[in-house]
Coordinates of C-alpha atoms and ligand atoms in Angstrom, one line a residue:
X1 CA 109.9 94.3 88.8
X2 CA 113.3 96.6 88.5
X3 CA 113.2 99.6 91.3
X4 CA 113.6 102.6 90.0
X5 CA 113.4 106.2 91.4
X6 CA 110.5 106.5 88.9
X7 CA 108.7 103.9 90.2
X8 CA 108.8 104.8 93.9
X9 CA 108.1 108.4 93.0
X10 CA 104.8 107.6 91.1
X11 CA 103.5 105.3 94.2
X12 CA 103.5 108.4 95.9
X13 CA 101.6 111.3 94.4
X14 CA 101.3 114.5 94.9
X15 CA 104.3 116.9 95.7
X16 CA 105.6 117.6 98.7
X17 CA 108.1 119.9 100.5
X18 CA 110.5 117.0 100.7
X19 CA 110.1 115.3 97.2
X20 CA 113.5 116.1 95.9
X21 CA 115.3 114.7 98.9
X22 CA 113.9 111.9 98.5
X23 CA 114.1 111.3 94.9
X24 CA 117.9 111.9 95.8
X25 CA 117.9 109.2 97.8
X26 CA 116.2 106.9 96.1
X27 CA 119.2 107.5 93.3
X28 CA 121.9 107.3 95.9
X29 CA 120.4 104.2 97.3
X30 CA 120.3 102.5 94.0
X31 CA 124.0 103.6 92.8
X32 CA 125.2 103.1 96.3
X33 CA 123.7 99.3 95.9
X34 CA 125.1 98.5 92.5
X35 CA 129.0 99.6 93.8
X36 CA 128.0 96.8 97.1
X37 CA 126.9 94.0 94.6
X38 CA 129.6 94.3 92.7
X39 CA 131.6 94.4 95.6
X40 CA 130.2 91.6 97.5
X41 CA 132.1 88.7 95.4
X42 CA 135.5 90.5 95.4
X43 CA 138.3 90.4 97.9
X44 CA 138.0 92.7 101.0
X45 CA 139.9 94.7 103.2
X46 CA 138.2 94.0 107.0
X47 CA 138.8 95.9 109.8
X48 CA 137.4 95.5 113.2
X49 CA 136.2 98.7 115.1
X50 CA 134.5 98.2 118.8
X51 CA 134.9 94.4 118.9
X52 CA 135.7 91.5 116.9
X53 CA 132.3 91.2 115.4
X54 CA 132.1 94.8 114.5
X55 CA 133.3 94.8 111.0
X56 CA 134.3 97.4 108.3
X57 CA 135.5 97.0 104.9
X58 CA 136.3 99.7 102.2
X59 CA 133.1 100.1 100.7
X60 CA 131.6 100.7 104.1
X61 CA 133.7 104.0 103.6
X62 CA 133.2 104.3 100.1
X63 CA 129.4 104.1 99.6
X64 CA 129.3 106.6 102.9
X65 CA 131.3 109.4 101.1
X66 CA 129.6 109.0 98.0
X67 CA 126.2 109.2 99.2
X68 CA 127.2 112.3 102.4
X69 CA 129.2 114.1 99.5
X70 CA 126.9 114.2 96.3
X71 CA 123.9 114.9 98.8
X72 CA 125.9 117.5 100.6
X73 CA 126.2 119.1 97.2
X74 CA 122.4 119.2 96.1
X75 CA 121.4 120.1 99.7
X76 CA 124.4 122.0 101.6
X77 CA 122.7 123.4 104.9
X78 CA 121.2 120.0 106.1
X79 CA 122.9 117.9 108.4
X80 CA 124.3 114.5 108.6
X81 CA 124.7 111.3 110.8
X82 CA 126.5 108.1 109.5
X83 CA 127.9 105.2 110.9
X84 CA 131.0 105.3 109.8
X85 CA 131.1 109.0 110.2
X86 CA 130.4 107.8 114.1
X87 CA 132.7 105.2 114.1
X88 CA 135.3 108.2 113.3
X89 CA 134.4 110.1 116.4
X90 CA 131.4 112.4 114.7
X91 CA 128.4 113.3 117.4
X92 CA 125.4 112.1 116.2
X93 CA 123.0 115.2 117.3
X94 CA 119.2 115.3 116.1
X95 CA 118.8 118.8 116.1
X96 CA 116.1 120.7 114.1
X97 CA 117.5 121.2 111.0
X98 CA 117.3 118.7 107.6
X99 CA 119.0 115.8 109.0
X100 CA 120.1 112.7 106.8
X101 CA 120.6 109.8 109.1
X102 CA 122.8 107.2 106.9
X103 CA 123.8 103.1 107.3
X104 CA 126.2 103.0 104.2
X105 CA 126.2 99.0 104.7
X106 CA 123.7 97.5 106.9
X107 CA 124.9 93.8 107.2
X108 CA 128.6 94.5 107.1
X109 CA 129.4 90.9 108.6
X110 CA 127.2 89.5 106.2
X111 CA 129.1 91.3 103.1
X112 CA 132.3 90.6 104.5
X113 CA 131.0 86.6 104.2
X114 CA 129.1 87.0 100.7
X115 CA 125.8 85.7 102.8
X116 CA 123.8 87.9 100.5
X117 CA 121.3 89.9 102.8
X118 CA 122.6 93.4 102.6
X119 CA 121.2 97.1 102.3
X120 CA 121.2 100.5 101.9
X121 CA 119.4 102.5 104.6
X122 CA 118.9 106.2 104.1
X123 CA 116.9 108.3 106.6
X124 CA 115.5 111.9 106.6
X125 CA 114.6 113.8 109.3
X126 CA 113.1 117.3 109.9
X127 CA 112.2 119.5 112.9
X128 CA 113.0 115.7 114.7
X129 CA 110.5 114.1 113.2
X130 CA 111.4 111.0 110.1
X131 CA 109.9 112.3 107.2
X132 CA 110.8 109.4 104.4
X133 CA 112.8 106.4 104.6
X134 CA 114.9 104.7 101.9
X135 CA 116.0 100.9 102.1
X136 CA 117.8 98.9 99.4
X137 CA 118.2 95.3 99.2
X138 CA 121.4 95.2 97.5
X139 CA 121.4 91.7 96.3
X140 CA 117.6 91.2 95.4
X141 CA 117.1 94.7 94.3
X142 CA 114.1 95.3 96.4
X143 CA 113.1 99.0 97.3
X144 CA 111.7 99.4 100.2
X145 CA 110.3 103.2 100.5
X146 CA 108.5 105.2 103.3
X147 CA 107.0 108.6 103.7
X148 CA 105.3 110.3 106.3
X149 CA 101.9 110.2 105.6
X150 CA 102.0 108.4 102.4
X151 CA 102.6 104.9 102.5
X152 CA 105.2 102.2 102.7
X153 CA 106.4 100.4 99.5
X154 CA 108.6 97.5 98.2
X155 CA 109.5 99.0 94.7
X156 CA 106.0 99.7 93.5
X157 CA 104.1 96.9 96.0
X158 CA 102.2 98.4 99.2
X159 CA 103.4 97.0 102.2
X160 CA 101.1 96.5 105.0
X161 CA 102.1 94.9 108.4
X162 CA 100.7 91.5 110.0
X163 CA 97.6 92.2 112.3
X164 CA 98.6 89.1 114.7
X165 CA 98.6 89.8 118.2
X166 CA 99.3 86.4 119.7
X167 CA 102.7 85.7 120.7
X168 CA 102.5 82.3 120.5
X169 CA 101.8 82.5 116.7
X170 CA 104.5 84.8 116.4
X171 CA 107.8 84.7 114.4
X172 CA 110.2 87.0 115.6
X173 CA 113.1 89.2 114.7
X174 CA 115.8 90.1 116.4
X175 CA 120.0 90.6 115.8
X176 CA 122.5 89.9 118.3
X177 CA 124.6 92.9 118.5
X178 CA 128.5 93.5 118.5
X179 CA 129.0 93.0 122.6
X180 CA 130.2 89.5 123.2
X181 CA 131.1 89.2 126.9
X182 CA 129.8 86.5 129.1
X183 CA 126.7 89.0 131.0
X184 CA 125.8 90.4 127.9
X185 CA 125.7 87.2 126.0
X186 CA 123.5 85.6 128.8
X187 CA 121.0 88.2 128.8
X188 CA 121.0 87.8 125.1
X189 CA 120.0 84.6 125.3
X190 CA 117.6 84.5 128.1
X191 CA 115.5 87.4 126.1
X192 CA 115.1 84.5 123.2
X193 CA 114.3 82.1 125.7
X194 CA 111.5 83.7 127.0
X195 CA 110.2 83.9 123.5
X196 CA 110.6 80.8 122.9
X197 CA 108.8 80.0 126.6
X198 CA 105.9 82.2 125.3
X199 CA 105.7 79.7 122.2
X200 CA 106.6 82.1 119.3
X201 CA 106.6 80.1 116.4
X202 CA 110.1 81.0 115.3
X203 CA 113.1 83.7 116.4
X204 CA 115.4 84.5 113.4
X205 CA 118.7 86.4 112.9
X206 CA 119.7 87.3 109.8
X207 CA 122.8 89.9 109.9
X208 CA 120.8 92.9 109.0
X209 CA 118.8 95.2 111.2
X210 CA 117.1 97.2 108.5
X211 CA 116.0 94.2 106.0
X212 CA 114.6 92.4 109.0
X213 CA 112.5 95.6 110.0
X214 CA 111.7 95.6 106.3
X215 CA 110.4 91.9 106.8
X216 CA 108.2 92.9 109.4
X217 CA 106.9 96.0 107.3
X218 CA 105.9 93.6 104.6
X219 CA 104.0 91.4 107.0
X220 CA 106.3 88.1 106.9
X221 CA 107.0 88.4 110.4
X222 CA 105.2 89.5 113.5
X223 CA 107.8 91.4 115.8
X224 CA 111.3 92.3 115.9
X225 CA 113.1 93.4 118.7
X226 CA 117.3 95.0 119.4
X227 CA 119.5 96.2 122.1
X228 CA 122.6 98.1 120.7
X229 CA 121.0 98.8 117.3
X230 CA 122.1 102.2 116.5
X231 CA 119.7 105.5 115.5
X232 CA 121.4 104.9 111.5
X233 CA 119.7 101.0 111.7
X234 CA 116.1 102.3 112.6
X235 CA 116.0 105.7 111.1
X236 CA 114.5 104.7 107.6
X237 CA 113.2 101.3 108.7
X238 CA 110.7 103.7 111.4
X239 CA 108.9 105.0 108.6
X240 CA 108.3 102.3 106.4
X241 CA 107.1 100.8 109.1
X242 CA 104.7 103.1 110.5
X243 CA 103.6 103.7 106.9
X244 CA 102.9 99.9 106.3
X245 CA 100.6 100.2 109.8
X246 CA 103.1 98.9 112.5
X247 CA 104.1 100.0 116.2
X248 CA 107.7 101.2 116.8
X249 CA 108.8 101.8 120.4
X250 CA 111.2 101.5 123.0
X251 CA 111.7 98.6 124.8
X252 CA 110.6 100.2 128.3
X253 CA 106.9 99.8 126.3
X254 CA 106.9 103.8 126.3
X255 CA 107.5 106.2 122.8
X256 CA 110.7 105.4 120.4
X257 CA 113.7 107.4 121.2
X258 CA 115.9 107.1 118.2
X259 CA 119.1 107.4 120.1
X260 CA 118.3 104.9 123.0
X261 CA 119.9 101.9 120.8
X262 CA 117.0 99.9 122.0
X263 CA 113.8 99.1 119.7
X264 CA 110.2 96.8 120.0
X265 CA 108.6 96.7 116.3
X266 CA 105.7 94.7 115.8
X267 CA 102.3 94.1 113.4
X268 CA 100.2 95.9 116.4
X269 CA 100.7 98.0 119.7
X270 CA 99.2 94.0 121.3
X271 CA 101.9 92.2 120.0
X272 CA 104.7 95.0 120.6
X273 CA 103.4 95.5 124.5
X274 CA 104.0 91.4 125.0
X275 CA 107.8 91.2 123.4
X276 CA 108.5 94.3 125.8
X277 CA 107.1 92.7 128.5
X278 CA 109.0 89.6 128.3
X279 CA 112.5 91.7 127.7
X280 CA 114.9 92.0 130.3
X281 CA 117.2 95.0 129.0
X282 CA 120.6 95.2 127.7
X283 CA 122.1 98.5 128.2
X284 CA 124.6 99.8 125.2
X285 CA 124.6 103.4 126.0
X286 CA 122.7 105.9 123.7
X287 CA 124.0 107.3 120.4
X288 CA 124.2 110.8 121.4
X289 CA 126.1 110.4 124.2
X290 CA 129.3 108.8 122.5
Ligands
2AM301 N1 128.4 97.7 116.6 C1 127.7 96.7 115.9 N2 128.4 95.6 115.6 C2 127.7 94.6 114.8 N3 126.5 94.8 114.4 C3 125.9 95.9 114.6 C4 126.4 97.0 115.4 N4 125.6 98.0 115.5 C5 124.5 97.6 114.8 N5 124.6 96.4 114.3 C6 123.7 95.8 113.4 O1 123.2 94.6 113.8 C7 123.0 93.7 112.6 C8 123.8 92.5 112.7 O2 125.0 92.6 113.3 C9 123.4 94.6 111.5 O3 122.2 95.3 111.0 C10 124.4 95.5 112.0 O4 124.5 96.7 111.3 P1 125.9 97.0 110.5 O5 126.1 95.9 109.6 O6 125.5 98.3 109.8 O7 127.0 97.2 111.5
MG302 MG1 123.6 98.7 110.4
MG303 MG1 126.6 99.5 108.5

């Protein structure tokens, strides 16, 4: 079935205080995804920003102005963070107030490639806490939608996480992160060895933070785990995970802390306590402190 705003509205009844920010998102998402399609099999302009695997194109920028300025028009107290925004030398600062926390491209390097696992990740939070979350699969035009309190959804399917608990009949997520340097790459790797050690069934990367959280909201994988994932990658993906009946926390084992750049997400708090365990940390700073 085709996503559409109507469609993710009426799998949520009932009004709430936040409706209409999220039926703008769930617009924004959807126009925002139709401008990356199109531009996924057209020439690019690439630029590189912390390393040489951080990538940014044009319609990194363009799909970030669109959706900051039309929402910034319907809603012009609330407040924003976005990647590229970031990348420009923005704070990102959670205070209290309406806060829209935005990934304009989540699989940049993918897009740049035309490997065609991309999205759309729109966040909303209030008073600190993520009230809805908005993901869009660009290229297989899959909604995936989360409100506090209401359930998670891929366009108008409930999503509900795995219940395993065993790591060794796990298959787990993770992304490797821009930082390339011989330390950082060893520790990389030793964290997927000790998965793999523990017997998971599987470790997969895939180029996109967000879709691979959605994965793991829709039950086809057991954990995911990130150093150096930024507060715009897990913003949305939190509550459609939480909705769908998942654990999100900090790799330390203790609560999430959305600017910490580190992340454990898993089917149950079991499963989530054993991949935190076996980490040894990367450290990438926080997103607050930039
Ligand atoms: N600085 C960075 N460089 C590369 N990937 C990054 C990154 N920060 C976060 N990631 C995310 O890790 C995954 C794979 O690289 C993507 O979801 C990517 O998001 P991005 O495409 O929005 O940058
Ligand atoms: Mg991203
Ligand atoms: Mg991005």
């Amino acid at each position: 079935m085709k996503p559409s705003g109507e469609a993710a509205a009426a799998a949520a009844p009932g009004a709430g205080p936040w409706d209409e920010c999220f039926e703008a998102a769930v617009q924004l998402a959807l126009r925002a995804g139709q401008i990356i399609r199109k531009a996924l099999t057209e020439e690019k302009r690439v630029s590189t920003k912390t390393s040489a695997a951080d990538l940014v194109t044009e319609t990194d920028h363009l799909v970030e102005n669109l959706i900051i300025s039309e929402l910034r028009k319907r809603f012009p107290s609330h407040r924003f963070i976005a990647e590229e925004a970031a990348a420009s030398g923005a704070k990102c600062v959670l205070t209290r107030s309406p806060t829209w926390i935005i990934d304009p491209i989540d699989g940049t390097c993918n897009f740049v490639h035309r490997f065609p696992t991309v999205a759309v990740s729109i966040g909303f939070a209030v008073h600190q806490e993520l009230e809805f979350g908005v993901i869009y699969h660009c290229t297989e035009e899959r909604l995936y939608t989360g409100r506090r309190g209401r359930g998670a959804f891929c366009n108008s399917q409930r999503l509900q996480v795995s219940r395993e608990t065993d790591l060794s009949k796990a298959l787990v997520l993770t992304e490797i992160g821009p930082k390339r340097d011989p330390a950082t790459l060893k520790l990389f790797l030793s964290n997927m060895e000790r998965l793999l050690h523990a017997k998971a069934h599987g470790v997969r990367v895939i180029g996109s933070s967000t879709l691979a959280l959605c994965h793991l909201a829709s039950g086809a994988a057991d954990a995911y785990y990130q150093f150096g994932l930024h507060c715009w990658d897990l913003a949305a993906a939190t509550v459609i995970i939480r909705e769908a009946g998942g654990i999100v926390m900090d790799t330390s084992g203790g609560p999430l802390d959305l600017m910490s750049c580190r992340v454990v997400a898993a089917g149950t708090r079991e499963m989530a306590m054993l991949i935190a365990q076996a980490l040894q940390t990367i450290n990438y700073g926080r997103d607050d402190e930039k």
